[in-house]
Coordinates of C-alpha atoms and ligand atoms in Angstrom, one line a residue:
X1 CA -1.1 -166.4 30.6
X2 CA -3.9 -164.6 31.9
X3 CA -7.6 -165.7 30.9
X4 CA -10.4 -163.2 31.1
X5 CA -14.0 -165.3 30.5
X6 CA -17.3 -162.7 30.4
X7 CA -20.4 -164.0 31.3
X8 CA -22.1 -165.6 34.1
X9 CA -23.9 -168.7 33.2
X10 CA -23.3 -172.5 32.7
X11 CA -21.7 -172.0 29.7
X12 CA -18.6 -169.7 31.2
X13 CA -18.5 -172.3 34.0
X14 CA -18.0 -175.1 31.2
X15 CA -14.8 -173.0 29.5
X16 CA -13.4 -171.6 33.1
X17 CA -13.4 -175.6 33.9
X18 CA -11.7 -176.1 30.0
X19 CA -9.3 -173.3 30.8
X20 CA -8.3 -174.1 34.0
X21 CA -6.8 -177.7 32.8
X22 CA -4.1 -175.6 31.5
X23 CA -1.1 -175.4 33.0
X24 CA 0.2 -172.0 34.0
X25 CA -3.1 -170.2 33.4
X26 CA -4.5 -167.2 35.8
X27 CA -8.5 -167.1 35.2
X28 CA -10.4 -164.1 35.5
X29 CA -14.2 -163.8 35.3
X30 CA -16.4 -160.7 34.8
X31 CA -18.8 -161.5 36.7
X32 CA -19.1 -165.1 37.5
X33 CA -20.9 -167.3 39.4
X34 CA -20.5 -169.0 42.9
X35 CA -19.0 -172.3 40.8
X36 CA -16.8 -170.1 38.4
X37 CA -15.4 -168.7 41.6
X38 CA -13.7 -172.1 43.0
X39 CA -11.8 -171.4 39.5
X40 CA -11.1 -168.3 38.8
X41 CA -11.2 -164.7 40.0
X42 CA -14.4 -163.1 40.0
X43 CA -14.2 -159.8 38.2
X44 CA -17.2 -157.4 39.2
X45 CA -18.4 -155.7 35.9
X46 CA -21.1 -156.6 33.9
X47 CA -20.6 -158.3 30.6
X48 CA -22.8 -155.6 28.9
X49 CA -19.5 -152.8 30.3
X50 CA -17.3 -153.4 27.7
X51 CA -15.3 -150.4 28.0
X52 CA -15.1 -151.3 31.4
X53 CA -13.9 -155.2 30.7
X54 CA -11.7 -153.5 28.0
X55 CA -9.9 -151.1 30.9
X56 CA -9.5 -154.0 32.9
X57 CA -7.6 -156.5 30.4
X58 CA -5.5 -153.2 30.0
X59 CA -4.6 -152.3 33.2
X60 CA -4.2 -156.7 34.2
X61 CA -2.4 -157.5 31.1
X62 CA -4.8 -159.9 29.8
X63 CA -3.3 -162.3 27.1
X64 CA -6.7 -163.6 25.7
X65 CA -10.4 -162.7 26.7
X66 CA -13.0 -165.4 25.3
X67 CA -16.7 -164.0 25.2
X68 CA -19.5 -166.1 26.5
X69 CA -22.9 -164.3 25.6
X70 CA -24.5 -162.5 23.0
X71 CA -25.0 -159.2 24.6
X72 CA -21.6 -158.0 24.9
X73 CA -21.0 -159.4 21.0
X74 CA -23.8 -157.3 19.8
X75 CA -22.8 -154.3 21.7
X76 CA -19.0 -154.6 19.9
X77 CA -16.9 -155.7 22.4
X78 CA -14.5 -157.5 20.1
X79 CA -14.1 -153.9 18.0
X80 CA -13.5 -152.0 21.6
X81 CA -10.7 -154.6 22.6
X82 CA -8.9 -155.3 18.8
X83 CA -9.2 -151.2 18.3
X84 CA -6.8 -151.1 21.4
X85 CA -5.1 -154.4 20.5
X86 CA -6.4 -156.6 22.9
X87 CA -6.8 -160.5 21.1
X88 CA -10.5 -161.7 22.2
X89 CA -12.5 -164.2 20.7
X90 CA -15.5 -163.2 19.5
X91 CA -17.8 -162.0 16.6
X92 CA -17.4 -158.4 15.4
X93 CA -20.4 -156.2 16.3
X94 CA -21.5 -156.2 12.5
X95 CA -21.4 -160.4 12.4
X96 CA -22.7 -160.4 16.0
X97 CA -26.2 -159.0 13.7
X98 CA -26.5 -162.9 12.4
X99 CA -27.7 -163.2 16.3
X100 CA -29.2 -159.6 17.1
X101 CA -31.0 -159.9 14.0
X102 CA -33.2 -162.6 12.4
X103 CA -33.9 -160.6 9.6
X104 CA -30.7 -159.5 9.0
X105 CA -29.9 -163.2 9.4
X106 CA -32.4 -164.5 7.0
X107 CA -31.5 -161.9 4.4
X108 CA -28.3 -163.5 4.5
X109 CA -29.1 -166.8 4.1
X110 CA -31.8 -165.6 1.3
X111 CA -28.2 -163.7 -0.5
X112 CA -26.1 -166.3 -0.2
X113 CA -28.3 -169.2 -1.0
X114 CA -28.5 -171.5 2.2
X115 CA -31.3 -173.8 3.1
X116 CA -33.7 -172.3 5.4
X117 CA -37.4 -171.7 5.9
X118 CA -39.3 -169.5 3.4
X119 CA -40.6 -166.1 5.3
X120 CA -41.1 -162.4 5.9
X121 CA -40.3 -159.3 7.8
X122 CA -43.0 -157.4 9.1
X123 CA -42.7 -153.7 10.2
X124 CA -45.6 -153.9 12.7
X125 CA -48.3 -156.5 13.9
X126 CA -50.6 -155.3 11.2
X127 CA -48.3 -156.0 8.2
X128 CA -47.6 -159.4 10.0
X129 CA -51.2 -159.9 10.5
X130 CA -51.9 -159.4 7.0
X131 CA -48.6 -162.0 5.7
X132 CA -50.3 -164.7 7.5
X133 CA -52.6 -165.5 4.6
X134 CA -49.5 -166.4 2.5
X135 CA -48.8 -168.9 5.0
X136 CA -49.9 -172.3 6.3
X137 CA -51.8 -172.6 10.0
X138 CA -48.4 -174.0 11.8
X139 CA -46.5 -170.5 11.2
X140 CA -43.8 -169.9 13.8
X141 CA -43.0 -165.9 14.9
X142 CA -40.5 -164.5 16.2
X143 CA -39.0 -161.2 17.5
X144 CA -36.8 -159.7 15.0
X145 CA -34.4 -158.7 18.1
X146 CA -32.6 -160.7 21.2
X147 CA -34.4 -162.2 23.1
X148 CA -32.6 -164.9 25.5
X149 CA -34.1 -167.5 23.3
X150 CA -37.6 -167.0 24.6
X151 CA -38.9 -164.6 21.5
X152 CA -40.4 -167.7 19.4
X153 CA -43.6 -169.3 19.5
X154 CA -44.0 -172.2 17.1
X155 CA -47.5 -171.8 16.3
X156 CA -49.9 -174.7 16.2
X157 CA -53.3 -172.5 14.6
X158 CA -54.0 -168.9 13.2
X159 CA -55.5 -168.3 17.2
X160 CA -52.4 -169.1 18.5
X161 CA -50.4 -166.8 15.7
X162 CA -52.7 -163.8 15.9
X163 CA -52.4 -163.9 19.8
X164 CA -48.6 -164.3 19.5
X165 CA -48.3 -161.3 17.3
X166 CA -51.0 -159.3 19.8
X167 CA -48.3 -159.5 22.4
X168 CA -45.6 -158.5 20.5
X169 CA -47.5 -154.6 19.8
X170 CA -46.0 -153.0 22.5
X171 CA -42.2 -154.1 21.6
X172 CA -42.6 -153.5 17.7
X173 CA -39.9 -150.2 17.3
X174 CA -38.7 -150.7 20.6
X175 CA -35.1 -150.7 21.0
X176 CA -35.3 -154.4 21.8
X177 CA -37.6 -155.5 18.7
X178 CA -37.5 -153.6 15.6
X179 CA -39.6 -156.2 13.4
X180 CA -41.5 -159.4 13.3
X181 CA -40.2 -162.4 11.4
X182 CA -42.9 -164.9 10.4
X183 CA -42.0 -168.3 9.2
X184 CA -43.0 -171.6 7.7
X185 CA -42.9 -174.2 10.1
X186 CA -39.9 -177.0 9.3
X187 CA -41.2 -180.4 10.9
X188 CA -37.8 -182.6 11.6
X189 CA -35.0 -183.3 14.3
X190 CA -33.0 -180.6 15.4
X191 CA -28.8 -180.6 15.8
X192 CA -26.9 -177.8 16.6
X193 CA -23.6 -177.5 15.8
X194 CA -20.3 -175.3 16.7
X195 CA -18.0 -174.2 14.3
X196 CA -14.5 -172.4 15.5
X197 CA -14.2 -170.1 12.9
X198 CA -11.5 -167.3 11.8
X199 CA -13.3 -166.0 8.7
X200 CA -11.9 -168.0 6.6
X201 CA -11.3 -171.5 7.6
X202 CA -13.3 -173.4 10.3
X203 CA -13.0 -176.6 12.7
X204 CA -16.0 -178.7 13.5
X205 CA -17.3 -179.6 16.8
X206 CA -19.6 -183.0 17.6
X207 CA -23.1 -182.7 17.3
X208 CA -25.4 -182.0 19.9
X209 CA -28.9 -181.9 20.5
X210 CA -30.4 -179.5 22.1
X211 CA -34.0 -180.0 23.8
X212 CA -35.8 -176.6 24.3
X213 CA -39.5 -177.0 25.5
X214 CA -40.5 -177.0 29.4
X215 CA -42.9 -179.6 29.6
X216 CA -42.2 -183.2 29.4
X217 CA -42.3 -184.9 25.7
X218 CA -41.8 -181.7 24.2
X219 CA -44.7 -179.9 25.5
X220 CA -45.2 -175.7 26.3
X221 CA -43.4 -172.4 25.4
X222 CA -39.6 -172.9 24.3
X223 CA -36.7 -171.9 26.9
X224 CA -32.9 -171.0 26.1
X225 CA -32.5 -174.9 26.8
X226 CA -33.4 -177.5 29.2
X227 CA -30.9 -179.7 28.4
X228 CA -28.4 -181.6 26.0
X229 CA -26.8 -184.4 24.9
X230 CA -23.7 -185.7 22.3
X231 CA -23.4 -187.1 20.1
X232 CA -26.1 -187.2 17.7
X233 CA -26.9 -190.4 15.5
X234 CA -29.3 -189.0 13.1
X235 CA -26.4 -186.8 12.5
X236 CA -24.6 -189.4 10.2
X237 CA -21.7 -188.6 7.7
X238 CA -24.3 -188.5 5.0
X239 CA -26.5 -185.9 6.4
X240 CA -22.7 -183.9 7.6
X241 CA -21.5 -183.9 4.7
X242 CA -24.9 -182.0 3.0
X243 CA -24.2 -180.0 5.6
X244 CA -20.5 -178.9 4.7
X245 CA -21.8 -178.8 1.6
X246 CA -24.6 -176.4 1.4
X247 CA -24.9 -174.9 4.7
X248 CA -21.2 -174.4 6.4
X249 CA -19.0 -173.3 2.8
X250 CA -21.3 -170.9 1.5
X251 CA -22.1 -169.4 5.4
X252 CA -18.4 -168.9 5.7
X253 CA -17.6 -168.0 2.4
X254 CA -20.3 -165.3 2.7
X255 CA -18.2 -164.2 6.2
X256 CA -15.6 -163.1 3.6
X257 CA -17.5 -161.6 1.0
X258 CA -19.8 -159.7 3.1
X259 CA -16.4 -158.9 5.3
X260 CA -18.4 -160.4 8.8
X261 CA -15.1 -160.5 10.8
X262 CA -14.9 -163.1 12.6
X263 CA -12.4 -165.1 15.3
X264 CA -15.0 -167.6 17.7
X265 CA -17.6 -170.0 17.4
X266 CA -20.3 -169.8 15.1
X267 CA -23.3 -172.0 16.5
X268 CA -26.0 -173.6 13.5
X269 CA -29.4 -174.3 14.7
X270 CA -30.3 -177.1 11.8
X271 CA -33.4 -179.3 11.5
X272 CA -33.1 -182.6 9.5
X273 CA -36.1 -182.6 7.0
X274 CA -36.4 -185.6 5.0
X275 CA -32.7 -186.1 5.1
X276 CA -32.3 -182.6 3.8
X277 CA -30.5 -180.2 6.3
X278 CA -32.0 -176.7 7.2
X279 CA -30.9 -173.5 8.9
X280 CA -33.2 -172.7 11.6
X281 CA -31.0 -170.0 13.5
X282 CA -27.4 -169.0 13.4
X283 CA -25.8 -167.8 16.9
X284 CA -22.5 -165.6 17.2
X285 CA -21.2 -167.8 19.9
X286 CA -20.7 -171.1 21.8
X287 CA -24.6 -172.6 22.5
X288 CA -26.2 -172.6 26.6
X289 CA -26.1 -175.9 27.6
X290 CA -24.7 -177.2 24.2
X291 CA -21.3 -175.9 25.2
X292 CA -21.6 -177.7 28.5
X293 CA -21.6 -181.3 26.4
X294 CA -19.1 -180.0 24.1
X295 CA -16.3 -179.1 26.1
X296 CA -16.3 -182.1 28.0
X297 CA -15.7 -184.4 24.8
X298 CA -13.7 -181.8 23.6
X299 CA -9.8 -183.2 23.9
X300 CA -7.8 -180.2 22.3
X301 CA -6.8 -177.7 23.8
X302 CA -8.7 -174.8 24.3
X303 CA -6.0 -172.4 24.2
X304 CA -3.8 -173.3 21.3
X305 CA -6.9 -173.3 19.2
X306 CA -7.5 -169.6 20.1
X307 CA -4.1 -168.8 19.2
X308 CA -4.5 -170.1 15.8
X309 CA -7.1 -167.7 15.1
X310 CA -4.2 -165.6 15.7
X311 CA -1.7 -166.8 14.1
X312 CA -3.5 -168.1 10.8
X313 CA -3.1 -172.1 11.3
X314 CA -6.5 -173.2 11.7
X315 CA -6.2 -175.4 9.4
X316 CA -3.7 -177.1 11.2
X317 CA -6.2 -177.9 14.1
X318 CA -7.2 -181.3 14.4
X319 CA -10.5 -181.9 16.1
X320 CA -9.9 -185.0 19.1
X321 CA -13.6 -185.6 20.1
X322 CA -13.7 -188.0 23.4
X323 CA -15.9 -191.2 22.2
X324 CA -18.2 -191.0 25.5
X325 CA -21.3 -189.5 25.4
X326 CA -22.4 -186.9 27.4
X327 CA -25.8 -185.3 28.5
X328 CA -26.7 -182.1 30.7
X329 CA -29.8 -181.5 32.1
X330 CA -31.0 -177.8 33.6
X331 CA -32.6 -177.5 37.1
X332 CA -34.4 -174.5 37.3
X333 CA -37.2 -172.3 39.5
X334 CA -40.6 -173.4 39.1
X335 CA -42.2 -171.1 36.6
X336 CA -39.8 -170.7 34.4
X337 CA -39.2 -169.8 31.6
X338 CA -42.2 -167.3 32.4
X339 CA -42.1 -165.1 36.4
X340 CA -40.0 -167.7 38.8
X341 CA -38.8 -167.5 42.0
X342 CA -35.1 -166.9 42.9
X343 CA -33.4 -167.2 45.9
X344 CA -33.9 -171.2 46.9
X345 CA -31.0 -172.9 48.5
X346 CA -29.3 -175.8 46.4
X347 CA -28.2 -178.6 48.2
X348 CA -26.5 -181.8 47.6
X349 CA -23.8 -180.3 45.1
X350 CA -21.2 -182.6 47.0
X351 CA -22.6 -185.7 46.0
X352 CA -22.6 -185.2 42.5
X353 CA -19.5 -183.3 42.6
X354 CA -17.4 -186.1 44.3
X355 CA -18.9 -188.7 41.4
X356 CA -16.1 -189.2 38.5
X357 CA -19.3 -189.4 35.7
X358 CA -20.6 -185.9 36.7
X359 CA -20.2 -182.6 36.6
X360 CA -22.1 -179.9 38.2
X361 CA -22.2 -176.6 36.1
X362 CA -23.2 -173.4 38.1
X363 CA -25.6 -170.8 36.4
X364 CA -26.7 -167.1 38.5
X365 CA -26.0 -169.1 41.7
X366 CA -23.8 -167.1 44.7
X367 CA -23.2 -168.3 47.8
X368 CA -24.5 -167.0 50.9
Ligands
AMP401 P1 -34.7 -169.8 17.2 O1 -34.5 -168.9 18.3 O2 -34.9 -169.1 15.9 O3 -33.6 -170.9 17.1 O4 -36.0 -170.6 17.5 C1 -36.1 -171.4 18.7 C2 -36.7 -172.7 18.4 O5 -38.0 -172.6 17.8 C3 -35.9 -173.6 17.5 O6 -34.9 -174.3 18.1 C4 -37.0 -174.5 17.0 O7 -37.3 -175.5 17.9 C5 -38.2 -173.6 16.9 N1 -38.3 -173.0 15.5 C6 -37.8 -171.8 15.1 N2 -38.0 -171.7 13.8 C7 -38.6 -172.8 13.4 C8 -39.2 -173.2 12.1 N3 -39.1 -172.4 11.0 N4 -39.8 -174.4 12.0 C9 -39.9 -175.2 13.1 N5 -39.4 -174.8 14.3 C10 -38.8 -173.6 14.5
LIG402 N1 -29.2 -173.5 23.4 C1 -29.4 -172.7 22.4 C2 -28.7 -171.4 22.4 O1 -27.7 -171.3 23.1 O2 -29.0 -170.5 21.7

């Protein structure tokens, strides 16, 4: 069959490397990276083209197109390809708004009666300005739009608070940002976790943990990710089950009542507070690096669980998790995840490469 994967980070180098285990598979990628291309074909449009990517699974005959980012998702690829009955995997562009939107998301939690932290929606800085009196100094704010995970500042005073919402002003009823979300601040340990979804029913991925600051011990502005590990302990079969329970029934019961169509992943963002479990974000797809820790304990096969999306037996899927641990760690630019540098060679891929406990995962890399 013939895979198209869209998107150009770590994350579609992890499921190219998933894909590619299977036998008989032809992998395309729109638009890859240097590592992606030892794997598959590199396609050259832009995940955000998806009339384009739809034209081309027409023309190739794609049998399946799995989605990486959030971009295309919120843009409606997945209507554009079912509308001319391509199968993809992938939220709808309505569901996609769980990502697009923390508001929207929020409101949905509020609706439908999930654990998360109490907060408001602010049309501009000087409505947020004014909620912060009904909150406590540690408020965190965040940019009611996407914003590559780098639109939250977890803030420690009201200095810090008033000066994050100051640099939000000019972005306020933008395109990009069309309100600001403030929040109480949840103090606990953080565990994301996937769920493969069809609307429905849902399979459960292991436990990660995702470790977002820069700086060393947890220190400076958050990042997309910095790196991972799996599995979790804290995440025990106790705390699991809460979350079943409170959190993953009524998010995916609320999928059908609120008719949210969706066939993919649905990633959690949860804090553990006093044993209690908490919704700190949803995302409409697989996590960046969490996916990279996944797939590898991940023993089923990635194919024949996107076909029962299609063909209703989800709930036939048996989760095989590989008993090994596994942890990813991010090399990036200097400066980052503020102005960086691009352009440096990488070297010493071959070592690390050649090692049977490693794996090296390309992200925005080409070869030269
Ligand atoms: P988000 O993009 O909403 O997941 O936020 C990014 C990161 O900011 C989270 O992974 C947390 O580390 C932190 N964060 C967001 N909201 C809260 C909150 N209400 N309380 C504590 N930390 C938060
Ligand atoms: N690593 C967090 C995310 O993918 O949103």
């Amino acid at each position: 069959m013939k895979i198209l994967i869209v998107g150009s980070g770590g994350r579609e180098h992890a499921l190219a490397w998933k894909f590619a285990q299977r036998p008989k598979t032809e992998l395309f990628c729109a638009n890859g990276n240097a590592g992606i291309a030892e794997i598959a074909t590199l396609v050259d449009i832009k995940p955000h083209e998806t009339d384009k990517l739809a034209d081309f699974a027409e023309a190739e005959n794609i049998g399946l197109t799995f989605v990486g980012g959030e971009v295309p998702l919120a843009l409606g690829i997945v209507d554009e390809f079912e509308k001319r009955g391509l199968k993809i995997i992938g939220a709808s562009k309505k569901a996609a708004q769980l990502e697009a939107s923390k508001a929207f998301s929020k409101d949905f939690m509020l609706r439908r009666n999930i654990p998360t932290a109490k907060y408001k929606v602010a049309k501009s800085t000087v409505e947020a300005k004014r909620f912060l009196g009904e909150f406590d100094e540690t408020v965190v704010i965040k940019a009611d739009g996407l914003a590559a995970g780098k639109g939250v500042v977890v803030c420690e005073n009201r200095f810090e608070a008033m000066t994050a919402i100051d640099e939000l002003e000019s972005l306020v009823g933008t395109e990009a940002m069309s309100q600001i979300v403030l929040e109480e601040r949840l103090i606990g340990r953080e565990v994301s976790l996937l769920l493969f979804a069809d609307g429905k029913k849902f399979a459960l991925m292991p436990p990660v943990r995702d470790h977002k600051r820069i700086g060393e011990g947890d220190t400076g502005p958050n990042t997309g990710g910095m790196g991972c590990v799996s599995p979790v302990p804290f995440a025990d079969q106790n705390f699991m089950q809460k979350v079943i329970d409170r959190i993953i029934e009524p998010t995916i019961n609320g999928f059908k009542k609120e008719q949210l169509d969706y066939k993919g992943f649905v990633f959690l963002g949860l804090i553990k507070v006093d044993n209690e479990p908490y919704v700190i974000e949803y995302n409409c797809r697989m996590g960046d690096p969490e996916t990279e820790v996944v797939l590898p304990r991940l023993k089923n096969d990635i194919v024949a669980l996107c076909q029962s999306l299609y063909n209703g037996s989800l709930q036939e899927q048996i989760i095989e998790t590989d008993n090994r641990s596994c942890a990813t760690v991010v090399a990036v630019s200097g400066g980052y995840p503020g102005d960086y540098q691009k352009g440096f060679t990488i070297n010493g891929l071959a070592v690390a490469i050649n090692s049977s406990e490693s794996m090296i995962y390309h992200s925005g890399t080409k070869v030269e």
